[in-house]
XYZ file of C-alpha atoms in Angstrom:
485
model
C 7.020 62.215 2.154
C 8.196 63.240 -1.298
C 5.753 62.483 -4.465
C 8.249 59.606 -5.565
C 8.601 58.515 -2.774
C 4.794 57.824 -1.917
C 4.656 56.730 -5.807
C 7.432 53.898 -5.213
C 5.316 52.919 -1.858
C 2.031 52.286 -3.748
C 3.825 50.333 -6.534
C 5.377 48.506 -3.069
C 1.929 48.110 -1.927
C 0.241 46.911 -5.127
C 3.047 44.286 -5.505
C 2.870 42.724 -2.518
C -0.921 42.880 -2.605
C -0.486 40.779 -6.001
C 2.208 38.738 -4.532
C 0.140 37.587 -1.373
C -3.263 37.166 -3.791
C -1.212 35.006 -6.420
C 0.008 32.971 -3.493
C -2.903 32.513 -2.026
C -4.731 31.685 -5.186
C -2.212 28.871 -5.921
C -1.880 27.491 -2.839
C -5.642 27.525 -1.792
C -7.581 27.664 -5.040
C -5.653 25.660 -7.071
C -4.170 23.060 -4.869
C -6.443 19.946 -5.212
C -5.978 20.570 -9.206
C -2.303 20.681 -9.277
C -2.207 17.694 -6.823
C -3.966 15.716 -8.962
C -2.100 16.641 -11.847
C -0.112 13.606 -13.162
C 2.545 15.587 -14.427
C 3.652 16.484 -10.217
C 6.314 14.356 -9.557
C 6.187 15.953 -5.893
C 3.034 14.252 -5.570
C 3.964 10.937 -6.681
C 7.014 10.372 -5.178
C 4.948 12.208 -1.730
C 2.450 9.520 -2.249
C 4.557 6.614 -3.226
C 7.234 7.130 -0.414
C 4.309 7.071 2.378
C 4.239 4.028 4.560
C 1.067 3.252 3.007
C -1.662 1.178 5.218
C -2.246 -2.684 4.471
C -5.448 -3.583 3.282
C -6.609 -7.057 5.459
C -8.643 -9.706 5.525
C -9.149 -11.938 8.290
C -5.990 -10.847 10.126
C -3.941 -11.267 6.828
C -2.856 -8.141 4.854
C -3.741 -8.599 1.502
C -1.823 -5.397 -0.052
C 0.534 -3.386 2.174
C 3.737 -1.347 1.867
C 6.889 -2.700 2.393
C 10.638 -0.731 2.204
C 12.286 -0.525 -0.985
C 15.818 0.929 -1.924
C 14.330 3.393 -4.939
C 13.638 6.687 -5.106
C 9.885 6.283 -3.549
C 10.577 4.666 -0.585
C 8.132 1.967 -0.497
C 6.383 -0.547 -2.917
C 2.822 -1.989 -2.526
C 2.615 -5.369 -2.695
C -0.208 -7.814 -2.877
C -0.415 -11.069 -1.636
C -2.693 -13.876 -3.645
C -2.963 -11.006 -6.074
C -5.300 -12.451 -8.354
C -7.830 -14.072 -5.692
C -8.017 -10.755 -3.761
C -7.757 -8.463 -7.195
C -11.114 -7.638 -7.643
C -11.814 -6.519 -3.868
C -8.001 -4.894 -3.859
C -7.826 -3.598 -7.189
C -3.975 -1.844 -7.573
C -1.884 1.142 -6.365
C 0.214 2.363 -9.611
C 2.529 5.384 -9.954
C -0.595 6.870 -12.059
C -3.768 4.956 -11.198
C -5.418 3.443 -8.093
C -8.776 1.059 -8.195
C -10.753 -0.895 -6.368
C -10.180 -1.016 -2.565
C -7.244 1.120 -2.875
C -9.032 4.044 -4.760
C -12.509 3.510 -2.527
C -10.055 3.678 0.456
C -7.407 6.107 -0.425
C -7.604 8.962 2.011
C -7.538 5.781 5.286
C -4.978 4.043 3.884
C -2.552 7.233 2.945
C -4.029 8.887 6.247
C -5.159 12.062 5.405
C -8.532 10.679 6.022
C -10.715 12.491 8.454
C -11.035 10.142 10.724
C -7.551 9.972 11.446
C -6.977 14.031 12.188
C -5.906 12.866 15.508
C -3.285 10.663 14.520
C -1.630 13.689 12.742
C -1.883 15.986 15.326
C -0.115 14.088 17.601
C 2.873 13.350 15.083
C 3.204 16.919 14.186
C 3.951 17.102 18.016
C 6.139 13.694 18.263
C 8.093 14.263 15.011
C 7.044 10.648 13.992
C 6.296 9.863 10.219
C 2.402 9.936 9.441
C 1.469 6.419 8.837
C -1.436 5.419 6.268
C -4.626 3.740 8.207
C -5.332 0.055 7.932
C -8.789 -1.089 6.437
C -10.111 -4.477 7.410
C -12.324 -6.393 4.600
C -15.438 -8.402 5.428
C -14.171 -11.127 3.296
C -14.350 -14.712 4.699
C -11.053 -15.895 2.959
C -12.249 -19.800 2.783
C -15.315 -18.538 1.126
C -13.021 -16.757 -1.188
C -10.884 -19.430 -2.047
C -13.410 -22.088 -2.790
C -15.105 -19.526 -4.904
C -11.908 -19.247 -7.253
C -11.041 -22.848 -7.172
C -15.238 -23.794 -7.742
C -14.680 -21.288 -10.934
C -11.510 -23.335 -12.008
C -10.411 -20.557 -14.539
C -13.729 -20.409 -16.136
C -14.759 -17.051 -17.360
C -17.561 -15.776 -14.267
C -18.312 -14.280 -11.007
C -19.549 -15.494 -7.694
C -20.129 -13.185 -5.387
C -21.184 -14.344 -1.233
C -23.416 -12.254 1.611
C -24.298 -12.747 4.705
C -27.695 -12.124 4.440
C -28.204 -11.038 8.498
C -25.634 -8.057 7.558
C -24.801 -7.404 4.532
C -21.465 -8.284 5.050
C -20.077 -9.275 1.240
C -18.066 -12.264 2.285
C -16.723 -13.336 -1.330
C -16.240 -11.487 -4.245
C -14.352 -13.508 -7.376
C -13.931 -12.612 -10.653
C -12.395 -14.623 -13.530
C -10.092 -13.853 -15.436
C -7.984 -12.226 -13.103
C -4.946 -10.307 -13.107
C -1.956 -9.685 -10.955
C -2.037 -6.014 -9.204
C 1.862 -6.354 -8.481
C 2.988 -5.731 -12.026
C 0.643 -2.660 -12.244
C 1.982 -1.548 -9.073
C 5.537 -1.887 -10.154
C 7.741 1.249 -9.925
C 9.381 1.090 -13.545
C 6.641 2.874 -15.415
C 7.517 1.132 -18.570
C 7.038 -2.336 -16.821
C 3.645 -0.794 -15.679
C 2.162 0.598 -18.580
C 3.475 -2.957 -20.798
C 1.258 -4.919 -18.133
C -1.673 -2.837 -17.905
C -1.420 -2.635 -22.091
C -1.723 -6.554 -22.099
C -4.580 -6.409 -20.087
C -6.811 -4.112 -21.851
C -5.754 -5.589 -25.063
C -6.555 -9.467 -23.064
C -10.521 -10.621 -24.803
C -11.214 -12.043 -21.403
C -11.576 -8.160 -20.135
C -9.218 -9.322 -16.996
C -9.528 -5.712 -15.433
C -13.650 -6.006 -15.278
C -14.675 -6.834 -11.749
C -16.951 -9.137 -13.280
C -19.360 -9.445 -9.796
C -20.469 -5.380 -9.533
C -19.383 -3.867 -13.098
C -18.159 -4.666 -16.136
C -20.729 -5.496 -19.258
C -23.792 -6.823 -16.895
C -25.188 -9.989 -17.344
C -28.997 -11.343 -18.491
C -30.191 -12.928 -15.433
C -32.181 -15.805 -17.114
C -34.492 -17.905 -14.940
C -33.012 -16.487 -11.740
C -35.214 -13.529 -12.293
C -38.073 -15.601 -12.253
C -37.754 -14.912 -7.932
C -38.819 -11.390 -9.217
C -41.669 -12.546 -10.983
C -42.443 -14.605 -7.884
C -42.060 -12.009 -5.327
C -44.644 -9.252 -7.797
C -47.563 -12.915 -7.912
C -46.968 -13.266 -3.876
C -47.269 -9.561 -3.018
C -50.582 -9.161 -4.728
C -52.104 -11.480 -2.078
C -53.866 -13.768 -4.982
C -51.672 -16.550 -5.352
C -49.742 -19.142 -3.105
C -48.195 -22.164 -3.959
C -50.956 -24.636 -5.023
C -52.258 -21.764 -7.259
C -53.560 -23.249 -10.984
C -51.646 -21.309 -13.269
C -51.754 -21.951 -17.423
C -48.645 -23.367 -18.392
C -49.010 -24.143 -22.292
C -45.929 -26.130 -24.289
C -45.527 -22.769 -27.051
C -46.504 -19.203 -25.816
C -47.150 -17.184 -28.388
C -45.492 -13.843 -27.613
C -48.025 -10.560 -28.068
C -48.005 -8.706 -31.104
C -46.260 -11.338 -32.637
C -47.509 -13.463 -35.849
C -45.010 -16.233 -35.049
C -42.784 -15.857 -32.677
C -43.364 -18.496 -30.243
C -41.851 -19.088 -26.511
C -40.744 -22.303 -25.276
C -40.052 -23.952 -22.373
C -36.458 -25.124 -21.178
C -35.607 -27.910 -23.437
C -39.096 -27.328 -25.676
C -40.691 -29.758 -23.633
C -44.191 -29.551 -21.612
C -44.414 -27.848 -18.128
C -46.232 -30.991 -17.290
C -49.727 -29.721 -18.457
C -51.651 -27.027 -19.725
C -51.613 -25.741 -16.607
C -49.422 -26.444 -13.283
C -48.849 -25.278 -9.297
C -47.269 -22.242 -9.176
C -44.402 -24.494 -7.141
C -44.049 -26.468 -9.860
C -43.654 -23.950 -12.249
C -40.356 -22.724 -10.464
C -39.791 -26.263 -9.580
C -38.820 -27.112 -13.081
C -38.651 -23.774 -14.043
C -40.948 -23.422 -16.788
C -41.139 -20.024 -19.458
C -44.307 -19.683 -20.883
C -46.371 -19.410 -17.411
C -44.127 -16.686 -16.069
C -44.121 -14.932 -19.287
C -47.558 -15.215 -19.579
C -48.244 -13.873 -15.967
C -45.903 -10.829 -16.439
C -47.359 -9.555 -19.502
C -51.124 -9.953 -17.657
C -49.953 -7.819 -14.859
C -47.608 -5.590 -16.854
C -44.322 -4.504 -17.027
C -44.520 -1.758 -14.550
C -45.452 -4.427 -11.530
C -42.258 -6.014 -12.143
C -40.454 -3.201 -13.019
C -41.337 -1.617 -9.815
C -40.739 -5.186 -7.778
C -37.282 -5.521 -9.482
C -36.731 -2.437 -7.930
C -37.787 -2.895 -4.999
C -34.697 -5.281 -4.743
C -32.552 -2.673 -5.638
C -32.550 -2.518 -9.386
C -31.406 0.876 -10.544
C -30.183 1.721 -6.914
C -26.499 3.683 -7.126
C -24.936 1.573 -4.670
C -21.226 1.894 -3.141
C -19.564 -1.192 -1.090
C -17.470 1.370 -1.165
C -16.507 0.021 -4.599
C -19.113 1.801 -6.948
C -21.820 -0.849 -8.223
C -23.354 -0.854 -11.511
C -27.273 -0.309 -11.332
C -29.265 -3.595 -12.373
C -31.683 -2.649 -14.919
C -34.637 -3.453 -16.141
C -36.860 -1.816 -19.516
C -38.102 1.296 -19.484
C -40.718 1.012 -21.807
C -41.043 -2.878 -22.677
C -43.740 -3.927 -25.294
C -46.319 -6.855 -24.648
C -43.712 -9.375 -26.045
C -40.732 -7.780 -24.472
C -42.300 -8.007 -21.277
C -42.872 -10.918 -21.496
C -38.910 -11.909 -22.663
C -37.874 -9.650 -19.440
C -39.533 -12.020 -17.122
C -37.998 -14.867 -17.728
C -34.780 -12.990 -17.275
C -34.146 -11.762 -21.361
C -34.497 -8.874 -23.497
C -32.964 -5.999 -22.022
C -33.148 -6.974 -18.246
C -29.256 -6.572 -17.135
C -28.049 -7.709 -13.570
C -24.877 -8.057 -11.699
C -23.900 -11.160 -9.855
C -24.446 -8.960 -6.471
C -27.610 -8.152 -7.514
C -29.000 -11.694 -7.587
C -27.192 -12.610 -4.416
C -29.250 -9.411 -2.340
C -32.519 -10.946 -4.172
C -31.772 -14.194 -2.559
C -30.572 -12.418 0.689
C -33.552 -10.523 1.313
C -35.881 -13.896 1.092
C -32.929 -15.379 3.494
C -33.434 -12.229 5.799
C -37.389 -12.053 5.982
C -37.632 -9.744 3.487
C -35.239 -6.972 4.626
C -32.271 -6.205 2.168
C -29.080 -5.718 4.299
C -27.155 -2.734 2.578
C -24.019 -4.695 1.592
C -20.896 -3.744 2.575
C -16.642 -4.813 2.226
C -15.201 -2.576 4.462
C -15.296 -3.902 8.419
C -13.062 -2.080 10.437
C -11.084 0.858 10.060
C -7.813 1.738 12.404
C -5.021 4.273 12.450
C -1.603 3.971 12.264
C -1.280 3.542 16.272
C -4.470 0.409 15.418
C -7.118 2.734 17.170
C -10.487 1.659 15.794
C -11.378 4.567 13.787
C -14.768 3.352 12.261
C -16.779 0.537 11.695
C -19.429 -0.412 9.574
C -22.677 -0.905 11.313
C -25.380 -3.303 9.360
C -28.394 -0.766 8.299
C -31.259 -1.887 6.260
C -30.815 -0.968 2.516
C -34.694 -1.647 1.669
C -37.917 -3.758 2.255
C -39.284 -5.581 -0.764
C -40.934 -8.274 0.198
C -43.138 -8.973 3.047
C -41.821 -11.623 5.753
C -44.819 -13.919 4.926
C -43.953 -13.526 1.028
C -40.399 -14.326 1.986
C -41.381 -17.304 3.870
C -43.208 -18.438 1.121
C -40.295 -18.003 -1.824
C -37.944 -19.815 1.318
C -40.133 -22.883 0.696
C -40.691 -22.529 -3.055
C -36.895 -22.162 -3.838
C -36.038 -25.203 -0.941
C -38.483 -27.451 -3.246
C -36.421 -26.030 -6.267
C -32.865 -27.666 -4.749
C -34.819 -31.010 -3.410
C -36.820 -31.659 -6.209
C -36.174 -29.452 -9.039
C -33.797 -27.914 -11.368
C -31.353 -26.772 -8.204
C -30.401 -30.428 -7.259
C -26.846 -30.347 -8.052
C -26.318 -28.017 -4.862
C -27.528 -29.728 -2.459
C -25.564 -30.521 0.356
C -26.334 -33.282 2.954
C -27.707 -32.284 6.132
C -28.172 -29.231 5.145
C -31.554 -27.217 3.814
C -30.439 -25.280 0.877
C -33.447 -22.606 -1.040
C -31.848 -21.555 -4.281
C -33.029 -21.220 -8.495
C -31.072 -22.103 -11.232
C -30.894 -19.690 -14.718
C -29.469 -20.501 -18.076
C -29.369 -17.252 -20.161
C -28.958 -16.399 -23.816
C -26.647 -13.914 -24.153
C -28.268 -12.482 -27.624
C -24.430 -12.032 -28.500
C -23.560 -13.942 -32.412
C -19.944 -14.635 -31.040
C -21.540 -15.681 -27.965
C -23.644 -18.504 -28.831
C -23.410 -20.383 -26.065
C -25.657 -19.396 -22.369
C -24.450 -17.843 -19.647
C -25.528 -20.399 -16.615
C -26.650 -19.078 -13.461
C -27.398 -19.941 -9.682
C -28.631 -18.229 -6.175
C -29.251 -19.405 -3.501
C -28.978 -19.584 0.190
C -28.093 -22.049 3.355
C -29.409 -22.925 5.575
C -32.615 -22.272 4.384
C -34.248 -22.179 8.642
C -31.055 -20.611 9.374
C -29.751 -18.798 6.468
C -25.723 -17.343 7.260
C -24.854 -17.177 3.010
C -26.394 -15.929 0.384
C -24.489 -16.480 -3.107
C -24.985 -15.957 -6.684
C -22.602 -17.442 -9.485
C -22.359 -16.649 -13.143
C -20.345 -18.779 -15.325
C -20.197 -17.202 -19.071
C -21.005 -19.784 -22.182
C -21.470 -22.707 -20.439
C -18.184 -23.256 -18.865
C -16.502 -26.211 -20.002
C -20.066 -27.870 -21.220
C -20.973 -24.725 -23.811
C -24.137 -24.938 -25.671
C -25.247 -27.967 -22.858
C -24.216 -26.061 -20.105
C -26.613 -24.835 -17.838
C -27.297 -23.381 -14.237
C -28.099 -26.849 -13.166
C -24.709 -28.646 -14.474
C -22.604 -26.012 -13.985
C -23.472 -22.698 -11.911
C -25.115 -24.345 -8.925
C -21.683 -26.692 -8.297
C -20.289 -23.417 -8.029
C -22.422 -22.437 -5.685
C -22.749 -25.490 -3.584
C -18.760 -25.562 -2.777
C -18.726 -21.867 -1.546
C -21.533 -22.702 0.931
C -19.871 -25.765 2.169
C -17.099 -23.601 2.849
C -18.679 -21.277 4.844
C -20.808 -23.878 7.034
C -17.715 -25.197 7.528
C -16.008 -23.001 9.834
């Protein structure tokens, strides 16, 4: 071989050297990137014209695909959009959340689990179908939840306390994932707009995210759980329980109780206390024992835990570094203590469950195209905090609440129910009035629900609202619903 000849093979060599390394680099290296990319049509309309797989709830699909005569090939639809919206969330041309973005990879099947599945179509020649993902939710549970709520601004959000197994999760305002999933872009974008410019935050999943809540009194099961672990108190204990509390550090800053009345003497049962749910003895006992014991019982429950459901959960969260006097604000559910309504519902599931915290959960089943169980969630213990005598104990305490305390307004004849009621300040000047709160669980010798409800301001009652007269109504009707069945 000639000089220019072996110089023209090199160059030959070189440029199909470059030729297989840029190929390689784009399809190998850079392929998740440019599928993600927005601007890929050949992703969208790849995506969007995929028989994607419903999304169910007791049998019922919730959101599935059905045919349309448009360039993608099939629209998502959602049925009882706003009830199911905040377990759902939406499919868009741009954006998926909720259920459909914790559950993407099942329901468009590229999903692990389903590797099967495509094997055998690339042999059959049959269309990949997405996978179908089957929701713990227990849809009468759901639906008194909403109608309970009645368009009020809140959350209630329902466990089964022997699992895990979230069985309602409402938040209000809702929206309507249909017109975000809608195919005109313009018709998309004008809805989704709306509701980010909407003051009622629609989009927030108001039960796991959003802005957090202050807990109020409910928190006080905290400050119970950190006296019974230490082993020195028990009901009938003698605790101080003065009208006006002055807070530490403080020249004049006084606490008061509920009202500004008396806790029924200078100093009261521990039952009692929660009975009627009185500040200054809880505040008082929190800054004795400090704010690290309750930190480190909050967390015990899970404050501060990432959590997934598979929906990500905000952490709970309590001070880092609390003073005397903000210690003694965080245990009666104030300051800086921040919760979600999930959060209160796995304190009152782990008292229902003997003191072991189910890991909670949405997602029950998952199948393939061909309806081939392809997983399934298996109840695992997310953490201990309590003892089972301790739980026992707050079991009987929060009973006594709902028979003879501030809880009343749930209970249900016939049936036991242990829950505490919270009325929160939200520290907000165009919030003035409380948020009221409620958890609780039924039967209390039997327990199969644990729920907690927030309803912001007041509800319909504002400044005289409370988690007596309005959260624990709530409350009541989503257990009834459940014992029901």
């Amino acid at each position: 071989m000639n000089a220019p000849l072996r110089r023209l093979s090199v160059l030959v060599i070189v440029m199909f050297v470059a030729l297989m390394g840029g190929a390689t680099w784009v399809q190998y290296f850079q392929a998740s990137s440019l599928n993600a990319d927005s601007r890929n049509v050949r992703t969208l309309y790849r995506d969007h014209g995929q028989d994607r797989g419903p999304i169910v709830v007791a049998g019922e699909p919730v959101a599935f695909s059905e045919p349309v005569d448009d360039p993608f090939g099939f629209q998502r639809v959602y049925a009882d959009g706003p009830l199911y919206a905040p377990v759902t969330g939406w499919y868009g041309l741009y954006q998926a959340t909720g259920m459909e973005r914790a559950a993407h990879t099942v329901l468009n099947g590229t999903d692990d689990s389903l590797l099967l599945s495509r094997v055998r179509t690339l042999f059959t020649g049959a269309e990949q179908g997405g996978g179908s993902v089957e929701l713990t939710i227990d849809p009468a549970a759901q639906q008194a939840a909403w109608d309970a709520l009645d368009g009020r601004r809140g959350a209630a959000v329902a466990i089964d306390p022997r699992t895990g197994a979230i069985l309602a999760m409402v938040s209000r305002p809702s929206y309507d994932p249909n017109a975000l999933a809608a195919h005109s872009s313009a018709d998309a974008d004008a809805a989704y707009t709306a509701l980010l410019e909407d003051e009622g935050d629609p989009l927030f999943n108001r039960t796991i995210g959003g802005n957090l809540y202050a807990p109020g009194s409910t928190f006080k099961l905290i400050d119970l759980a950190m006296l019974l672990e230490t082993g020195d108190y028990d009901p009938e204990t003698e605790i101080e329980a003065p009208t006006e509390y002055l807070l530490p550090g403080t020249q004049d800053t006084m606490l008061r109780n509920p009202g500004g009345g008396t806790c029924g003497g200078e100093t009261v049962t521990l039952e009692y206390a929660l009975q009627v749910s009185c500040n200054t003895p809880f505040a008082m006992l929190a800054v004795e024992h400090g704010d690290d014991a309750l930190r480190e019982q909050a967390e015990a429950f899970g404050f501060g835990e990432p959590l997934d459901v598979p929906m990500s959960v905000t952490p709970s969260r309590f001070p880092a570094d609390p003073d005397p006097a903000q210690t003694a604000m965080s245990a009666i559910g104030q300051f800086d203590v921040r919760v979600t309504p999930l959060q209160m519902a796995m304190v009152s599931a782990a008292v229902a469950n003997d003191g072991d915290l189910m890991r909670p959960y949405l997602i029950a089943t998952e199948r393939g195209p061909d309806l081939q169980v392809t997983a399934r969630t298996e109840p695992e213990v997310f953490a201990e905090p309590i003892s089972a005598s301790t739980a026992a104990t707050m079991r009987d305490l929060m009973v006594n609440v709902v028979a003879n305390g501030t809880g009343s307004p749930a209970q249900i004849s016939g049936v036991q129910v242990a829950g505490k009621t919270g009325t929160a300040e939200t520290g907000s000047a165009e919030d003035v009035a409380p948020d009221a709160w409620f958890t609780a669980f039924a039967p209390a010798d039997d327990p199969q629900i644990a729920v907690a409800v927030v309803v912001e301001d007041g509800g319909a009652y504002g400044e005289e609202g409370t988690g007596a007269s309005v959260a624990a109504p709530v409350a009541r009707q989503i257990i009834q619903a459940v014992l029901a069945e």
